[in-house]
PDB file of C-alpha atoms in Angstrom:
ATOM      1  CA  UNK R   1      -8.142-193.704  85.003  1.00  0.00           C
ATOM      2  CA  UNK R   2      -6.141-194.976  87.966  1.00  0.00           C
ATOM      3  CA  UNK R   3      -3.264-192.722  86.939  1.00  0.00           C
ATOM      4  CA  UNK R   4      -5.550-189.694  86.807  1.00  0.00           C
ATOM      5  CA  UNK R   5      -6.972-190.439  90.239  1.00  0.00           C
ATOM      6  CA  UNK R   6      -3.459-190.886  91.651  1.00  0.00           C
ATOM      7  CA  UNK R   7      -2.320-187.588  90.141  1.00  0.00           C
ATOM      8  CA  UNK R   8      -5.384-185.845  91.527  1.00  0.00           C
ATOM      9  CA  UNK R   9      -4.695-187.192  95.001  1.00  0.00           C
ATOM     10  CA  UNK R  10      -1.035-186.114  94.762  1.00  0.00           C
ATOM     11  CA  UNK R  11      -2.050-182.587  93.785  1.00  0.00           C
ATOM     12  CA  UNK R  12      -4.591-182.398  96.596  1.00  0.00           C
ATOM     13  CA  UNK R  13      -1.990-183.640  99.092  1.00  0.00           C
ATOM     14  CA  UNK R  14       0.518-181.035  97.879  1.00  0.00           C
ATOM     15  CA  UNK R  15      -2.080-178.296  98.248  1.00  0.00           C
ATOM     16  CA  UNK R  16      -3.026-179.603 101.673  1.00  0.00           C
ATOM     17  CA  UNK R  17       0.619-179.615 102.782  1.00  0.00           C
ATOM     18  CA  UNK R  18       1.033-176.022 101.573  1.00  0.00           C
ATOM     19  CA  UNK R  19      -1.785-174.851 103.833  1.00  0.00           C
ATOM     20  CA  UNK R  20      -0.878-173.728 107.326  1.00  0.00           C
ATOM     21  CA  UNK R  21      -4.097-175.278 108.618  1.00  0.00           C
ATOM     22  CA  UNK R  22      -4.630-178.729 107.094  1.00  0.00           C
ATOM     23  CA  UNK R  23      -7.947-179.067 105.304  1.00  0.00           C
ATOM     24  CA  UNK R  24      -7.776-182.815 104.762  1.00  0.00           C
ATOM     25  CA  UNK R  25      -7.085-185.076 107.713  1.00  0.00           C
ATOM     26  CA  UNK R  26      -4.553-187.879 107.686  1.00  0.00           C
ATOM     27  CA  UNK R  27      -7.456-190.297 108.103  1.00  0.00           C
ATOM     28  CA  UNK R  28      -9.062-189.022 104.877  1.00  0.00           C
ATOM     29  CA  UNK R  29      -5.725-189.252 103.090  1.00  0.00           C
ATOM     30  CA  UNK R  30      -5.194-192.842 104.232  1.00  0.00           C
ATOM     31  CA  UNK R  31      -8.737-193.742 103.205  1.00  0.00           C
ATOM     32  CA  UNK R  32      -8.207-192.330  99.711  1.00  0.00           C
ATOM     33  CA  UNK R  33      -4.931-194.213  99.324  1.00  0.00           C
ATOM     34  CA  UNK R  34      -6.717-197.430 100.318  1.00  0.00           C
ATOM     35  CA  UNK R  35      -9.506-196.594  97.884  1.00  0.00           C
ATOM     36  CA  UNK R  36      -6.975-196.259  95.063  1.00  0.00           C
ATOM     37  CA  UNK R  37      -5.636-199.725  95.780  1.00  0.00           C
ATOM     38  CA  UNK R  38      -9.187-201.104  95.836  1.00  0.00           C
ATOM     39  CA  UNK R  39      -9.878-199.290  92.569  1.00  0.00           C
ATOM     40  CA  UNK R  40      -6.936-201.001  90.900  1.00  0.00           C
ATOM     41  CA  UNK R  41      -8.212-204.427  92.000  1.00  0.00           C
ATOM     42  CA  UNK R  42     -11.763-203.576  90.954  1.00  0.00           C
ATOM     43  CA  UNK R  43     -10.577-202.682  87.465  1.00  0.00           C
ATOM     44  CA  UNK R  44      -9.071-206.161  87.004  1.00  0.00           C
ATOM     45  CA  UNK R  45     -12.292-207.716  88.289  1.00  0.00           C
ATOM     46  CA  UNK R  46     -14.296-205.780  85.686  1.00  0.00           C
ATOM     47  CA  UNK R  47     -11.921-206.997  82.986  1.00  0.00           C
ATOM     48  CA  UNK R  48     -12.378-210.600  84.146  1.00  0.00           C
ATOM     49  CA  UNK R  49     -16.159-210.359  84.110  1.00  0.00           C
ATOM     50  CA  UNK R  50     -16.155-208.734  80.662  1.00  0.00           C
ATOM     51  CA  UNK R  51     -13.791-211.371  79.347  1.00  0.00           C
ATOM     52  CA  UNK R  52     -16.014-214.153  80.653  1.00  0.00           C
ATOM     53  CA  UNK R  53     -19.079-212.620  78.997  1.00  0.00           C
ATOM     54  CA  UNK R  54     -17.211-211.888  75.766  1.00  0.00           C
ATOM     55  CA  UNK R  55     -15.860-215.460  75.491  1.00  0.00           C
ATOM     56  CA  UNK R  56     -19.393-216.721  76.070  1.00  0.00           C
ATOM     57  CA  UNK R  57     -17.928-218.755  78.924  1.00  0.00           C
ATOM     58  CA  UNK R  58     -21.321-218.997  80.619  1.00  0.00           C
ATOM     59  CA  UNK R  59     -23.225-222.256  80.865  1.00  0.00           C
ATOM     60  CA  UNK R  60     -26.738-221.022  81.475  1.00  0.00           C
ATOM     61  CA  UNK R  61     -29.060-218.057  81.588  1.00  0.00           C
ATOM     62  CA  UNK R  62     -28.519-217.936  85.351  1.00  0.00           C
ATOM     63  CA  UNK R  63     -24.753-217.690  84.826  1.00  0.00           C
ATOM     64  CA  UNK R  64     -25.294-214.876  82.331  1.00  0.00           C
ATOM     65  CA  UNK R  65     -27.572-212.994  84.720  1.00  0.00           C
ATOM     66  CA  UNK R  66     -25.074-213.488  87.549  1.00  0.00           C
ATOM     67  CA  UNK R  67     -22.240-212.115  85.402  1.00  0.00           C
ATOM     68  CA  UNK R  68     -24.316-209.082  84.433  1.00  0.00           C
ATOM     69  CA  UNK R  69     -25.260-208.448  88.067  1.00  0.00           C
ATOM     70  CA  UNK R  70     -21.581-208.659  89.047  1.00  0.00           C
ATOM     71  CA  UNK R  71     -20.714-206.245  86.237  1.00  0.00           C
ATOM     72  CA  UNK R  72     -23.434-203.872  87.445  1.00  0.00           C
ATOM     73  CA  UNK R  73     -22.031-203.975  91.000  1.00  0.00           C
ATOM     74  CA  UNK R  74     -18.479-203.349  89.804  1.00  0.00           C
ATOM     75  CA  UNK R  75     -19.603-200.354  87.752  1.00  0.00           C
ATOM     76  CA  UNK R  76     -21.412-199.052  90.834  1.00  0.00           C
ATOM     77  CA  UNK R  77     -18.117-199.396  92.729  1.00  0.00           C
ATOM     78  CA  UNK R  78     -16.343-197.596  89.879  1.00  0.00           C
ATOM     79  CA  UNK R  79     -18.765-194.676  90.161  1.00  0.00           C
ATOM     80  CA  UNK R  80     -18.341-194.637  93.949  1.00  0.00           C
ATOM     81  CA  UNK R  81     -14.549-194.370  93.640  1.00  0.00           C
ATOM     82  CA  UNK R  82     -14.824-191.465  91.204  1.00  0.00           C
ATOM     83  CA  UNK R  83     -17.383-189.803  93.468  1.00  0.00           C
ATOM     84  CA  UNK R  84     -15.083-190.144  96.496  1.00  0.00           C
ATOM     85  CA  UNK R  85     -12.289-188.344  94.682  1.00  0.00           C
ATOM     86  CA  UNK R  86     -14.772-185.767  93.433  1.00  0.00           C
ATOM     87  CA  UNK R  87     -15.860-185.094  97.028  1.00  0.00           C
ATOM     88  CA  UNK R  88     -12.246-184.640  98.074  1.00  0.00           C
ATOM     89  CA  UNK R  89     -11.691-182.134  95.270  1.00  0.00           C
ATOM     90  CA  UNK R  90     -14.790-180.190  96.286  1.00  0.00           C
TER      91      UNK R  90
END
């Protein structure tokens, strides 16, 4: 998915550069580039949490709940990143 988001941003930037009057500001562009880097990191964090749950590497019910809460938060971040790109496309 990171590749698709990167391609989308590239296409949007090309379209923006082709416009005489820029639609997307440099600040928005920089923010999206930062978001893509954060997205890449977040993806590895999701993998780590899933791996921990899958290996049953949790010592207690509290550890299991904590892992599930962390997974929930990471998926919320995932949705946010997709939504940010969606807003840029709109």
